[in-house]
Amino acid sequence: MRIHFGVDYYPEHWPRERWETDAKLMKEMGVQVVRMAEFSWFKMEPSEGEFHFEWLEDAVALLDSYGIKSVLGTPTAAPPAWIIEKNPEILPIDMQGRRRHFGGRHHDCQSNPAYRAHIKRFVTAMTKRFANNPGVIGWQIDNELGNSHWDLCMCDSCKQRYQEWLENKYKKIETLNDAWGTAFWSQGFNSFAQIGTPLITAVGENPSAMLDWRTFCSDLIVDFAKWQADIIRENCPNHFITHNYMCFDEKVNYYDLGELLDFVSNDIYPAGNWQQQPHQPCHMMAASHDVIRGYKKKPFWMMEQQANTAGWGTMGHALDPGQMAAWAMQSVAHGADAVVFFRWRTCAMGTEQYWHGILGHSGIPGRVYQEAQKLIKTFEPYMEEFQGSMPKPEVAIVHSFRQAYALQIQPNHPDLWYVGQLHKYYKGFYDQKIPVDFVQGMDDLSQYKLVVAPLQYIMTPELEQHYIDYVENGGHLVLTMRTGVKDDNNLCMTDRCLPGRLGDICGIEIPEYDCLFCKECSALYGSKDYPIEKWADIITLKGATALAEYGSSFYKGMPAVTENTYGKGKVWYVGTEPTEDFMTDLAEYFVKNSDVESLGSAPEGVEIMTRENASQKWIFVINMTNENKVYSLNDSYKMLEGEREGDLKPYEVHLFVKKKYGR
Ligand code: GAL
């Protein structure tokens, strides 16, 4: 069974007489899978216990008769009005203490026992009903968990869960008081029962408490997903379970969530209507795919790949001819085993009337349909072979939800964005056509020649030791500003000079620093003076050498970037946030001195990526722009798709392969 291309389909939005036309058009386009039902609870259970799955069974059977398989979503991101009427306490409460009401989606509290009971009843019935349906292959739990829940939920049920979570973590209230530093502003507690959810305060908040709250929220969402995953596993042992992630989104720890799933799926809208630019920069899209691959260290599905103009109240632009296909192939190049387009047909009703699909409102196939058809016809034949293959990067960037949370709670500099800083480092490698993995700090790093660990703000003795061992054994490590500042409770560490124990492997000490808020500064590297941003660690050398020096302020001439040899390896410390040109030059230096290899060379906007398995290695060259471009590869490969090697037309994709012998 080949399942590589599909669409998100909402048959319940259209008259039945249309379904067969849809199935036929899908088949002609090359669709092999649809995702359905993730928002159709009311249609399946219009009142308590009154189940109507027949319409969905009919849709599944019809599609199956055209050779199209179904992934079903549990519709728990949109509880119907009758559930809210019966159990209004399900509606979530925001930080202002206000209830959010029915009329959109995600109007649910994920800890609420009444809601959990409704879910149990419904998901049990749905999974039992479809367990042996030959058209169904798998499940998507809920939809984009964490989306819309940014400041939710502060209700009594969540409060009770939070108190239990804290008691389980700290056991004694005195331990919590120490861990949260409640001596400050008289915030001590006598019992766990006194601790509330973080409703808006008169002023300020406790960073340690907030870090626990963020972690609790993530754990709660994972538990909410598990509530459903357990039911699906029990009733549908032959089906897979996945969930549609949102790239780098931080509300739920995607590594933890991934443990419940067979594979991860992703949603990507590079030209969302909310964006101030024509589309997300290509390196950010690429990084999103790489982090998605990193959450489970395996290939993934795209469950919602943007097909056309995005829009709710206002709209983004129409995609250029070929742009959607180039984006889809970028997903594949980074590890997608299947690409499902959002959505099949542009909806005529509701909030998303302007979120355009493969078909427009009219349902008549047009340019976008033909482009999707061509894409599938061209690349489907290779997709089966790509299955399971992965890139094998020599560079890793460390990614952590905990660092993200701590730096959201206290960004240090008002514009510091943890994920943004990962993107900056990533771009330094992306532009050199060097594949990158995202890893967690405690992962086995030994397979990487170069590891970049930006903003290691929260530090534990275990992580320190892990980095020390990596370098000692020959690894090349880049550490940056704000490393080793906080302990795991989000309290500032006092037993050391920054960056703590890692100062030994860096060969430096940082007795002072300067937040570059309302202040300009530069760094001299080679013969150039580069502007720098946000931060300046004022570094004293303790064995390291200076690679770059500050060009202004009272620390002019002091080291901004350092290099140190330790054990068999090397550590670079970057005491600031380099601006783009500086980052480019630094990344080139790191690459050169770590023997990392590039796949080729090409101007900005041309992506070169690779996937491989035991017998073959593929190279994807993708023109992400509407201009002609040139490129060259650093090795010789056999061209499988494309017109002229080295020359790309707008949005053209070239595919190459190399057989690996002797294995
Ligand atoms: C996604 C979501 C879809 C749809 C789409 C367009 O975030 O999963 O259900 O809402 O955005 O807005």
Short mmCIF file of C-alpha atoms in Angstrom, two decimals, residues 7 44-45 48 57 66 102 155 222 227 251 260 276 306 314 326 408 474 477 518-519 544 568 584 599 646:
data_model
loop_
_atom_site.label_atom_id
_atom_site.label_comp_id
_atom_site.label_asym_id
_atom_site.label_seq_id
_atom_site.Cartn_x
_atom_site.Cartn_y
_atom_site.Cartn_z
CA VAL A 7 -5.43 15.90 1.37
CA MET A 44 -21.01 12.01 14.92
CA GLU A 45 -22.76 12.50 18.28
CA GLU A 48 -25.24 12.23 24.37
CA GLU A 57 -18.31 5.11 7.19
CA TYR A 66 -11.10 4.67 -5.22
CA PHE A 102 -18.30 28.46 22.82
CA CYS A 155 -9.89 26.76 36.46
CA VAL A 222 0.70 14.95 27.20
CA TRP A 227 -6.01 9.54 27.74
CA LYS A 251 3.23 24.97 24.56
CA LEU A 260 2.90 8.28 22.72
CA GLN A 276 4.36 40.58 7.34
CA GLN A 306 -0.10 24.66 2.74
CA THR A 314 -7.84 38.64 5.87
CA ALA A 326 8.69 23.27 -4.08
CA GLN A 408 10.13 33.33 27.71
CA GLY A 474 37.10 15.13 20.43
CA LEU A 477 31.22 22.60 20.78
CA CYS A 518 19.16 50.94 23.96
CA LYS A 519 22.85 50.57 23.23
CA ALA A 544 41.40 30.51 25.64
CA LYS A 568 40.78 16.08 22.14
CA THR A 584 27.82 33.62 8.35
CA LEU A 599 26.77 19.19 -0.06
CA GLY A 646 23.36 23.03 -12.40
#
